[in-house]
Short mmCIF file of C-alpha atoms in Angstrom, two decimals:
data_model
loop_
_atom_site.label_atom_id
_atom_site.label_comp_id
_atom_site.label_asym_id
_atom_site.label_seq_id
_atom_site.Cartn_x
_atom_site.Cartn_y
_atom_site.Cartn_z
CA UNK A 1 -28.15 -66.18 -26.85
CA UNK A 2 -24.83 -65.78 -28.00
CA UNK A 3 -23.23 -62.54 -30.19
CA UNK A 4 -19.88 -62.70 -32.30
CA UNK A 5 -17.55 -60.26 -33.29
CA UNK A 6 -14.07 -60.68 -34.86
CA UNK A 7 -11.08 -57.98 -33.38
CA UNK A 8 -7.99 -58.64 -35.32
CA UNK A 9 -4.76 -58.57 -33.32
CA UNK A 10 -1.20 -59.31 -34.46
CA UNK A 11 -1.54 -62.84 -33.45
CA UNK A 12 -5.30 -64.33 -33.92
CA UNK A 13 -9.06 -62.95 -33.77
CA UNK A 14 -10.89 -62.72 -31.07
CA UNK A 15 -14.18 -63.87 -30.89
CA UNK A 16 -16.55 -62.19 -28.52
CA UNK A 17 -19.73 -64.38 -27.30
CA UNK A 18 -22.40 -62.83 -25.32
CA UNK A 19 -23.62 -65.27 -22.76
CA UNK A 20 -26.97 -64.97 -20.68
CA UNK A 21 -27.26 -67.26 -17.97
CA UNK A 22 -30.99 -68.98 -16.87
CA UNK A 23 -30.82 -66.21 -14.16
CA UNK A 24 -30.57 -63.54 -16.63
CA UNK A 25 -26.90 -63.03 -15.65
CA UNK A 26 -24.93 -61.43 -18.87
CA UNK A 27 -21.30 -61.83 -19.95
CA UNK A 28 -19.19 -61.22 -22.43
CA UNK A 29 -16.72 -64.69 -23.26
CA UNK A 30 -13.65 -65.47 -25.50
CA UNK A 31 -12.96 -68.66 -25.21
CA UNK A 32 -9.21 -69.04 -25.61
CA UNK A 33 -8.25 -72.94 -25.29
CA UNK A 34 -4.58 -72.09 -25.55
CA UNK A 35 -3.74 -72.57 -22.05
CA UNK A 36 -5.90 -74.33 -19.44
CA UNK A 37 -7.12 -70.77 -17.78
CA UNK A 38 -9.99 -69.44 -16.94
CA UNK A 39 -9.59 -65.51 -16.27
CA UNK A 40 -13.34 -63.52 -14.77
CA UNK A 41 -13.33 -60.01 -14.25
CA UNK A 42 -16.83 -58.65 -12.78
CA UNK A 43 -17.79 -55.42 -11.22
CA UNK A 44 -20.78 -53.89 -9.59
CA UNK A 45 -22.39 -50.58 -10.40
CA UNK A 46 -21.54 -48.25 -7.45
CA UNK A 47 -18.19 -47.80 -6.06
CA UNK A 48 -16.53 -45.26 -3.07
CA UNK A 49 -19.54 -42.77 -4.70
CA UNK A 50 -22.01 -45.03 -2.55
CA UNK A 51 -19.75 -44.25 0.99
CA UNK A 52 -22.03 -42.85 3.44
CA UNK A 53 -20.47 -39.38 3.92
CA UNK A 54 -19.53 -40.31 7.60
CA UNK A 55 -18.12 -43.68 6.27
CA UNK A 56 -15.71 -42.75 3.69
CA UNK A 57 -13.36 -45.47 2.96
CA UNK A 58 -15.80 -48.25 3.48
CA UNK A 59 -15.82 -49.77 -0.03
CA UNK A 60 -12.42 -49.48 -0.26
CA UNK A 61 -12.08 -51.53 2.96
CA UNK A 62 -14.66 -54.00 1.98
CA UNK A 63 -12.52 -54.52 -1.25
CA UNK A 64 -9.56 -56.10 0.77
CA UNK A 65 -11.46 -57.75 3.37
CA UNK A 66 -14.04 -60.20 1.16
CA UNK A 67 -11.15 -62.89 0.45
CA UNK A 68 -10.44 -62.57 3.69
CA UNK A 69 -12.75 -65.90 5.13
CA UNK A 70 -16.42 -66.68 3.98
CA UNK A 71 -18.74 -69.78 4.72
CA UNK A 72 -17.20 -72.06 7.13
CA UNK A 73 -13.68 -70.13 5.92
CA UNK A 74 -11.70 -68.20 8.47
CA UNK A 75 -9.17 -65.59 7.04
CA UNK A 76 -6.51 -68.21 7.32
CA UNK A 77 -8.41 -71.00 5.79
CA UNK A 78 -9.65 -69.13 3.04
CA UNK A 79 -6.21 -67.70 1.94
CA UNK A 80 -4.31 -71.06 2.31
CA UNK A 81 -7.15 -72.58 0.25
CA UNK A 82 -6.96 -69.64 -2.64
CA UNK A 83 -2.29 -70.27 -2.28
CA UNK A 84 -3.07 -74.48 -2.20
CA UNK A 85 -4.81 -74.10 -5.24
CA UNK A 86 -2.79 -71.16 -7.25
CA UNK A 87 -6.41 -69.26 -7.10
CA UNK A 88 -5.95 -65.61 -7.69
CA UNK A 89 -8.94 -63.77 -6.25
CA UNK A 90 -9.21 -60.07 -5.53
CA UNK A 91 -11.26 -57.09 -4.84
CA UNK A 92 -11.09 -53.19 -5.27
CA UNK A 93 -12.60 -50.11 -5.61
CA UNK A 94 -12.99 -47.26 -7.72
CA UNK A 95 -15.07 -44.31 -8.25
CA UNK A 96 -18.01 -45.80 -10.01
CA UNK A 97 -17.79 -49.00 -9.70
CA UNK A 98 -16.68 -51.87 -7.03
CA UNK A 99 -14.38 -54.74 -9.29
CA UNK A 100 -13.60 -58.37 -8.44
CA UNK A 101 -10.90 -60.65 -10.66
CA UNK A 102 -10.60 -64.20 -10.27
CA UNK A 103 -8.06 -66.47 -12.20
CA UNK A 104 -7.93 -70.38 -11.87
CA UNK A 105 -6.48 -73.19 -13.99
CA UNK A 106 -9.39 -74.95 -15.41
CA UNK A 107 -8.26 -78.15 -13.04
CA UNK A 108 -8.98 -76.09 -10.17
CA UNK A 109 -12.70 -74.28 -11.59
CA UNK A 110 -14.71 -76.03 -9.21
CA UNK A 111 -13.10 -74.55 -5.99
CA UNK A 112 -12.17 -71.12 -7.85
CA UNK A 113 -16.00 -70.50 -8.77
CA UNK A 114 -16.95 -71.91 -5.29
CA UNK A 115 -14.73 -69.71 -3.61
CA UNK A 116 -15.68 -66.52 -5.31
CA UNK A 117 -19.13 -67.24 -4.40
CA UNK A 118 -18.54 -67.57 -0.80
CA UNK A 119 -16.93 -64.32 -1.04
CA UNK A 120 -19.15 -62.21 -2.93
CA UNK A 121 -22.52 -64.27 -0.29
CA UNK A 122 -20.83 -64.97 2.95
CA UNK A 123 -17.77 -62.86 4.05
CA UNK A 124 -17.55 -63.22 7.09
CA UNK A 125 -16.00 -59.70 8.24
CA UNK A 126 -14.23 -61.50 11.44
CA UNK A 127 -12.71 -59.19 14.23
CA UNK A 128 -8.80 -59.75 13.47
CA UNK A 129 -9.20 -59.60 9.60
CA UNK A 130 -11.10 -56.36 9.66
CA UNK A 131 -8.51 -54.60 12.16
CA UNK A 132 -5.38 -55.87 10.14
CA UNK A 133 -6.45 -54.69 6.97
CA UNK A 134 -8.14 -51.68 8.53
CA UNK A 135 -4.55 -50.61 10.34
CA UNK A 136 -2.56 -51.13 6.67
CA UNK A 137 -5.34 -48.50 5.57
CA UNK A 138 -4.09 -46.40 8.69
CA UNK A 139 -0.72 -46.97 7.68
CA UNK A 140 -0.89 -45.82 4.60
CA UNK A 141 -3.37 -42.69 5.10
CA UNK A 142 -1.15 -41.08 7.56
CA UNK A 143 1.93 -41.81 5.08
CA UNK A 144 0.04 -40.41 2.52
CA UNK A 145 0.08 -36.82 4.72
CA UNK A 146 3.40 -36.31 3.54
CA UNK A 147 3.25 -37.25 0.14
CA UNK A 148 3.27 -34.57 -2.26
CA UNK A 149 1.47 -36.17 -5.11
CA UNK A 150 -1.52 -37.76 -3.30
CA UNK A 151 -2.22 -34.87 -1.33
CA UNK A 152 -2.17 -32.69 -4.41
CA UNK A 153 -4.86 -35.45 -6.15
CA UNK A 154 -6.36 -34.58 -2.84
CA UNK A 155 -6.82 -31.05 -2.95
CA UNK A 156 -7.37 -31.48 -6.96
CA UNK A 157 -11.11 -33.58 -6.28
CA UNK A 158 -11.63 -30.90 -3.48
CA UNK A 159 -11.11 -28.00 -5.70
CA UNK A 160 -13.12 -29.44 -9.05
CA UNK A 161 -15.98 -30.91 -7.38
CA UNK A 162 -16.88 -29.48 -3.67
CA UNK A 163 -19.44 -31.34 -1.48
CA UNK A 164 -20.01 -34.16 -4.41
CA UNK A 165 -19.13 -37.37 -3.51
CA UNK A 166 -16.38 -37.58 -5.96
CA UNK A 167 -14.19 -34.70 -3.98
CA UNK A 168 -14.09 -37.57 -1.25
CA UNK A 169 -11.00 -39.82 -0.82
CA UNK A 170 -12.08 -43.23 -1.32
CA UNK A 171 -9.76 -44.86 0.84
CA UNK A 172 -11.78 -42.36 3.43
CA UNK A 173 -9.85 -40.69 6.40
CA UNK A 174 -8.04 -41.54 9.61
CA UNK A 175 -10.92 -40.43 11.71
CA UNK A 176 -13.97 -41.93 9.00
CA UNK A 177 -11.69 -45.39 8.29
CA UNK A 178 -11.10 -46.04 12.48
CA UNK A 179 -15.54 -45.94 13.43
CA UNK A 180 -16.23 -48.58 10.51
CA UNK A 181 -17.23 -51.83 11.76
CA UNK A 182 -18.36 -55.58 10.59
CA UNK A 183 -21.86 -53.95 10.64
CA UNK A 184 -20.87 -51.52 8.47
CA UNK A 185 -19.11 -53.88 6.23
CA UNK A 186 -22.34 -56.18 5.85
CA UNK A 187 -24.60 -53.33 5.28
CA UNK A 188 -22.01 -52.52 2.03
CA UNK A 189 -22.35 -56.00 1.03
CA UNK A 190 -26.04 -55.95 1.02
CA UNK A 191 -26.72 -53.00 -0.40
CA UNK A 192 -23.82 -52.80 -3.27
CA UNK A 193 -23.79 -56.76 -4.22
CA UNK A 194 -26.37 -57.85 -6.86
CA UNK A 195 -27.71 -58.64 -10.20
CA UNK A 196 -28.99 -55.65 -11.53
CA UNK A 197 -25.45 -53.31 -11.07
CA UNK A 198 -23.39 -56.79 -11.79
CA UNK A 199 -21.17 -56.86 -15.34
CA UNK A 200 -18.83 -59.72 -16.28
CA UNK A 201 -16.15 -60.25 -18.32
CA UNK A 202 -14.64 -64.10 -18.83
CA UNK A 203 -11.53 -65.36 -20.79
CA UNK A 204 -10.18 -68.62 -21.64
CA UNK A 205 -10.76 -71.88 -21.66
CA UNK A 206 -14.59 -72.65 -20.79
CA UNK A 207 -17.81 -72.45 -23.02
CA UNK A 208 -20.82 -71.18 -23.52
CA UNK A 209 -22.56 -73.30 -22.44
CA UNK A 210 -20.75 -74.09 -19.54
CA UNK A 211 -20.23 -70.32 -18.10
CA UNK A 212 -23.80 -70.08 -17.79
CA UNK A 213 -24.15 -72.42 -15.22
CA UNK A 214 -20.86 -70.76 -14.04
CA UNK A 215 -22.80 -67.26 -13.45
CA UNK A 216 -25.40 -69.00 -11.88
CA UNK A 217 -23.55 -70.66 -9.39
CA UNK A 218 -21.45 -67.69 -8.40
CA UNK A 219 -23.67 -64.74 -8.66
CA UNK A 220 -27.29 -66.29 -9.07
CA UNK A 221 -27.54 -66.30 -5.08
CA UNK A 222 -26.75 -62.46 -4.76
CA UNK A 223 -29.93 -60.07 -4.28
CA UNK A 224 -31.75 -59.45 -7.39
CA UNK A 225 -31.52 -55.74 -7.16
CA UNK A 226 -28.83 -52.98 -6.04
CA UNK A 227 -29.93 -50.36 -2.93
CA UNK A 228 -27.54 -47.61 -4.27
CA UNK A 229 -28.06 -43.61 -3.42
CA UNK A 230 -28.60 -41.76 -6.71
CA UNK A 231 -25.42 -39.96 -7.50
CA UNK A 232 -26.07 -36.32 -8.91
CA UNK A 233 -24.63 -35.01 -12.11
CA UNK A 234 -21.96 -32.46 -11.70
CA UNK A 235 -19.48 -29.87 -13.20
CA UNK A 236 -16.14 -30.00 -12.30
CA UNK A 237 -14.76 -25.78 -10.96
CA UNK A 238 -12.75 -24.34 -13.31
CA UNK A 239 -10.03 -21.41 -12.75
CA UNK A 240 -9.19 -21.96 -8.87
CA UNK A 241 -6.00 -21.89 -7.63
CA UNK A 242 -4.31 -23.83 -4.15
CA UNK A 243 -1.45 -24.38 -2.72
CA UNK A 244 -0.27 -26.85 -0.19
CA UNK A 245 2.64 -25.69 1.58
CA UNK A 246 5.12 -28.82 2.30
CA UNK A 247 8.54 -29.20 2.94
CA UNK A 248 9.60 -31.28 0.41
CA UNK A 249 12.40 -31.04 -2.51
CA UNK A 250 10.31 -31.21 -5.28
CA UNK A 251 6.77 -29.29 -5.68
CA UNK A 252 4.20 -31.71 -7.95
CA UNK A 253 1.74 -30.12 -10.06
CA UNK A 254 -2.22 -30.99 -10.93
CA UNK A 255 -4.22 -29.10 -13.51
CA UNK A 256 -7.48 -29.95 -14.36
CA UNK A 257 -11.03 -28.35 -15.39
CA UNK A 258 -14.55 -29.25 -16.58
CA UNK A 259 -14.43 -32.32 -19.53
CA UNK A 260 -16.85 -34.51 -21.03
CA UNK A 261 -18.05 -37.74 -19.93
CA UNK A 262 -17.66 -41.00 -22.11
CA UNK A 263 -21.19 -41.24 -23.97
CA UNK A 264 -20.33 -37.61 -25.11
CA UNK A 265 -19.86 -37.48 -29.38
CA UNK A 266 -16.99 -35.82 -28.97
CA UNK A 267 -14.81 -38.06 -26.65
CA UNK A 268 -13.18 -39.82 -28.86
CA UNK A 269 -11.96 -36.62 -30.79
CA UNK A 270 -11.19 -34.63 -27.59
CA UNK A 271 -9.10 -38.47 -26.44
CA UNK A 272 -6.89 -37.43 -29.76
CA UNK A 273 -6.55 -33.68 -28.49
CA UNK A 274 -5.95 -35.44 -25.13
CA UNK A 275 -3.35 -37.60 -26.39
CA UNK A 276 -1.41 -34.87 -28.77
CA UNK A 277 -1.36 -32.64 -25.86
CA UNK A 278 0.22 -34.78 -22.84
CA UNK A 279 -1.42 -38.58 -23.47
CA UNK A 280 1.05 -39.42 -25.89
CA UNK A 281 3.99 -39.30 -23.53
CA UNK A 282 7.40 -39.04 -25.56
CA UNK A 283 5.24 -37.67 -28.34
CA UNK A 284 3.30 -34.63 -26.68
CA UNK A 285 3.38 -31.41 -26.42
CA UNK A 286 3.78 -30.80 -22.23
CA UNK A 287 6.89 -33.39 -22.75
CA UNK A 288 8.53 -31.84 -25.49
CA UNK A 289 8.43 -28.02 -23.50
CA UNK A 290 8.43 -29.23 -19.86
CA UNK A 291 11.13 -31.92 -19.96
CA UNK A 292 12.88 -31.91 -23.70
CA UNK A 293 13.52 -28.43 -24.07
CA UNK A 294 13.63 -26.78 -20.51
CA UNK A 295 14.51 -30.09 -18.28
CA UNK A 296 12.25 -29.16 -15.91
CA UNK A 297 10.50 -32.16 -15.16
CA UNK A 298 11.05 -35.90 -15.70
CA UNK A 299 7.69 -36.61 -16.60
CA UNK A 300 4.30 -34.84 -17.62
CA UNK A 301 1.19 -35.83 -18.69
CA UNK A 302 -2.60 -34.99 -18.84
CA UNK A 303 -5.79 -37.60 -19.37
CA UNK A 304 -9.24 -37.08 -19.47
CA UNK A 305 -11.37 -39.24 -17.28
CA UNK A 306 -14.62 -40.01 -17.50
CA UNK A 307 -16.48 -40.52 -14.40
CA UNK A 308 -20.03 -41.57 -14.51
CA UNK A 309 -21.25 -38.48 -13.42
CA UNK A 310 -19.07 -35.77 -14.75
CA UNK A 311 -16.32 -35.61 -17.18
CA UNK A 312 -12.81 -34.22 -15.98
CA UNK A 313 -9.52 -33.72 -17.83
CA UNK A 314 -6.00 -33.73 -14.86
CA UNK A 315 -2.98 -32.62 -16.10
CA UNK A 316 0.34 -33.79 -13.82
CA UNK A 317 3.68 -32.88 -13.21
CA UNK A 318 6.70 -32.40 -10.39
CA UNK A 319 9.76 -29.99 -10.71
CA UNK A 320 11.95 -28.15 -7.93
CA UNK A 321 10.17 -25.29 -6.26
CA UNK A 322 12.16 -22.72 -7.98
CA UNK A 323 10.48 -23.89 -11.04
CA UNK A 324 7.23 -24.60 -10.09
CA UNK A 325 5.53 -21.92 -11.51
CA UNK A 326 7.60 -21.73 -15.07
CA UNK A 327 6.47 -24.85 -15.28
CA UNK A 328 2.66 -24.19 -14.25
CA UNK A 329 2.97 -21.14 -16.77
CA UNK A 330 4.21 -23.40 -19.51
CA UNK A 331 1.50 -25.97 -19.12
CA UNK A 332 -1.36 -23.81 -18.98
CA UNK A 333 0.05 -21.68 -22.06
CA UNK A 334 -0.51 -25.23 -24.02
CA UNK A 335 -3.80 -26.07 -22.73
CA UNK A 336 -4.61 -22.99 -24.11
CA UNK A 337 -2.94 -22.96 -27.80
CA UNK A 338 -4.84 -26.33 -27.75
CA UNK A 339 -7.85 -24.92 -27.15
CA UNK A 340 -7.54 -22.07 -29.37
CA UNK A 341 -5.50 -23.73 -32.52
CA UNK A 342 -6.20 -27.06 -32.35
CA UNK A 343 -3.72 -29.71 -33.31
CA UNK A 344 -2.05 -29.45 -36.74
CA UNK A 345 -2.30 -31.61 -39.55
CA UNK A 346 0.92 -33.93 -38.85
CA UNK A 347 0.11 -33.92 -35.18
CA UNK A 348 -3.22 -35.63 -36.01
CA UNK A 349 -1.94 -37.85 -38.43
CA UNK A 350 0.63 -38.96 -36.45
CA UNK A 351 -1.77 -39.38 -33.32
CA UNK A 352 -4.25 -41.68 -35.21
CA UNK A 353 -1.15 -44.05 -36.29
CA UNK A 354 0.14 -44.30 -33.04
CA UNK A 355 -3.62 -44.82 -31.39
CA UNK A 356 -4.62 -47.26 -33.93
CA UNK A 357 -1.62 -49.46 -34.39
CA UNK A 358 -1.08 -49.56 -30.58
CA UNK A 359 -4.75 -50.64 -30.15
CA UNK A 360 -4.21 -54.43 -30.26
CA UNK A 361 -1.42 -54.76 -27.18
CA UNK A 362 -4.49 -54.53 -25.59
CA UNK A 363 -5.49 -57.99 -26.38
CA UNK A 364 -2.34 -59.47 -26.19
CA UNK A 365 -2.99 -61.97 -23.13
CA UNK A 366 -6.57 -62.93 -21.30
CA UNK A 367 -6.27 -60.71 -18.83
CA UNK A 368 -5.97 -57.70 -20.87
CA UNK A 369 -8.58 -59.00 -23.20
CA UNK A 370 -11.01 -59.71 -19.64
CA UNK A 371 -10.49 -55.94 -18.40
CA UNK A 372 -10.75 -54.36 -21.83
CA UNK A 373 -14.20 -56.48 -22.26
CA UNK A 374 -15.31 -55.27 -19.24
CA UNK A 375 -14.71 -51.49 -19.28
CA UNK A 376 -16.49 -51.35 -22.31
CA UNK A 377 -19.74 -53.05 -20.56
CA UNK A 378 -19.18 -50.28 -17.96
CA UNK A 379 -19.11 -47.68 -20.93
CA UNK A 380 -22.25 -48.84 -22.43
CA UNK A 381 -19.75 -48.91 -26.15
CA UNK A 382 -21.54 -51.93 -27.11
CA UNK A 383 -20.71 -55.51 -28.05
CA UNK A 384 -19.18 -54.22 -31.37
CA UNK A 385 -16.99 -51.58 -30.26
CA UNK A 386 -13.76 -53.54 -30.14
CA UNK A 387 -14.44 -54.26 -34.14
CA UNK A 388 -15.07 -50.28 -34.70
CA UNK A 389 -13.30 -48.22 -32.68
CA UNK A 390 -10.05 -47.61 -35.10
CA UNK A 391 -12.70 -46.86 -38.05
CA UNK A 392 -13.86 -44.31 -34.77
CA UNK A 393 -10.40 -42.71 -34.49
CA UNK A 394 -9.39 -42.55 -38.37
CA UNK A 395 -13.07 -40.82 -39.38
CA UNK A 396 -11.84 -38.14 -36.86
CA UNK A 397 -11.01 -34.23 -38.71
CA UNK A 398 -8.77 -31.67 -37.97
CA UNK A 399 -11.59 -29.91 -37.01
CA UNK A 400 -13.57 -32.15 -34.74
CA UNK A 401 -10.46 -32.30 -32.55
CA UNK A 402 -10.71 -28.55 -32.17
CA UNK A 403 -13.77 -28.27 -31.82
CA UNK A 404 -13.31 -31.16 -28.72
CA UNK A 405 -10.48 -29.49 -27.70
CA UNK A 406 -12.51 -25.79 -26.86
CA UNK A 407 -14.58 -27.37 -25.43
CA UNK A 408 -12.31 -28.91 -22.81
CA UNK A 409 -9.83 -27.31 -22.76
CA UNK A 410 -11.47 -23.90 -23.32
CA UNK A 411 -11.44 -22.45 -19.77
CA UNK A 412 -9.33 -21.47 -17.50
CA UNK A 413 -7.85 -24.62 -15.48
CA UNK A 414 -7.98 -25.04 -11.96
CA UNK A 415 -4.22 -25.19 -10.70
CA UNK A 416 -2.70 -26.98 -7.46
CA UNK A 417 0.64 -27.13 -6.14
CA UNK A 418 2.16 -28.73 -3.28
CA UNK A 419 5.65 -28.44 -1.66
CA UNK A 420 7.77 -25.36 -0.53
CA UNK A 421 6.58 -22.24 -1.13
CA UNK A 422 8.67 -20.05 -3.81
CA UNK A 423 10.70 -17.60 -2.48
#
């Protein structure tokens, strides 16, 4: 069965098929015969929320260790068959979900598909792979002890969400990362790889008819269903306060509080409140009074993310110590008029031109198109969201964004600092 649904861009519509497999595997195609490439992007239900608590880090090492040898593939041989070939196949992790990407010219689909299966069925988790990639993890954990901005994304998770499994690092810790092992590894495999969790996303220049055997071949062999650990619900902490004393020139800045997930009516209004208040870059509010006017930072921004289990909004920004908290004070002064006032009518106007007409660089080359396709599966927006989304943003009022914006932005944030203390 195949659906179709036209998404103007500046250069050509799109044409979305929806392609089911004998298997019952589903994915969303655009064929695209412009170039002889074949772009796949895939991703399992799941993610670094599935880490055992004692194995933090363990998807995140699984994501750079599966195109490392599978089948009768060592690490070497797998890698110098992926270069030989100009295959680009990778793995990572986030939150919610684990992702793979594979890119091939169409001259080299047989291999490329074959490859990916052997990955995704038969890594092979071999002794000198695993500790390589496990000591660049090292590496970069214990750099990442003395870097002001991750450790304040650190101490952000811990403060908004506790003992859920999204407070976690997911590249795990020093301690957690060092006891994983092969077993470990194939147990994530197992229990994370399969049918049921999979989504799929294909650009370029194969057909229907032919990407079903495709999704066969590469996924049909993986377990029918998912053994994942139901993830509770959860509402991020508002109104704490941290600081993580470091001796570094600059202090960096996270705000954040309790948002609303992505199934939520009023995301797309509170994305516009999002946007006028420090999405929009150049355009916002935070930049205009943090950097234009005072110079106190060279860039600030907030976003809202939408987990699957919660909804968050972060807000982000470095300045010298001396400043830090004129520049806390400022921010949290315009979360607040947001909250309270709502955007005005140019702000909005202006917002939905910028958000609508910048919609379509997007879709400007097949992997953009592949990733966009696939975070709306993710999303659950539907087949024809691409089509309505800007009729979405333009049938937004003045006073649904306030309304979204209360409700975000309506109590008091949760504030972390790191660097020197003020004196």
């Amino acid at each position: 069965m195949s659906l179709a649904v036209a998404m103007p861009t500046r250069a050509r519509a799109i044409e979305i098929q929806e392609v089911t497999s004998p298997k019952g595997i589903t994915a969303w195609l655009v064929e695209d015969d412009t170039v002889p490439i074949v772009n796949m992007q895939f991703a399992f239900r799941g993610g670094s929320v599935q880490d055992p608590e004692t194995k933090s880090g363990l998807a995140n090492l699984a994501s750079g260790l599966l195109d490392e040898g599978a089948g009768d593939l060592d690490s070497k041989a797998f890698q110098t068959r992926l270069d030989n070939l100009n295959i680009k196949l990778s793995f990572d992790t986030g939150r919610d979900a684990f992702y793979g990407s594979m890119k091939t010219l169409t001259a080299n689909a047989d291999d490329a598909f074959n490859l990916t299966k052997l990955a995704l069925t038969e890594p092979r988790f071999d002794d000198e792979p695993v500790a390589r990639i496990k000591a660049q993890i090292l590496s970069k954990l214990r750099s990442d002890e003395t870097d002001p901005n991750e450790l304040a994304r650190r101490a952000w998770a811990k403060a908004l969400f506790g003992d859920h499994p999204y407070a976690r690092n997911g590249e795990g810790t020093q301690e957690s990362v060092e006891e994983l092992t092969a077993a470990d590894l194939k147990g994530f495999a197992e229990r994370n790889l399969a049918r049921d969790n999979l989504v799929v996303a294909v650009v370029g220049a194969i057909d229907a008819e032919t990407l079903k055997g495709r999704l066969d071949e590469v996924f049909g062999d993986l377990p029918e269903k998912a053994d994942l650990e139901p993830i509770a619900d959860v509402t991020a902490a508002a109104g704490k306060t941290a600081h993580v004393d470091l001796p570094v020139p600059q202090t960096s800045i996270r705000l954040g509080g309790p948002g609303i997930k992505r199934d939520d009516p009023d995301f797309i209004p509170a994305y516009i409140a999002d946007h006028i208040l420090g999405g929009g870059t150049f355009s916002s509010r935070l930049y205009r009074e943090i950097r234009e006017e005072r110079g106190l930072a060279y860039s600030v921004g907030t976003s809202l993310v939408p987990f699957d289990h919660s909804g968050v909004w972060v807000g982000a920004a470095a300045t010298r110590a001396d400043a830090a908290q004129e520049a806390v004070d400022l921010m949290v002064k315009e979360v607040k008029d947001m909250a309270e006032k709502g955007p005005t009518d140019e702000e909005l106007a202006d917002a939905k031109s910028y958000l609508t007409g910048n919609y379509a660089l997007r879709f400007d080359s097949s992997g953009k198109i592949a990733k966009q396709l696939l975070a709306i599966q993710l999303d659950h927006l539907g087949i024809d969201y691409v089509d309505k989304r800007n009729e979405l943003i333009n049938a937004v009022t003045r006073e649904d964004v306030q309304r979204a914006a209360k409700r975000v932005y309506g109590e008091p944030p949760t504030v972390i600092t790191v660097g020197q203390a003020a004196s």
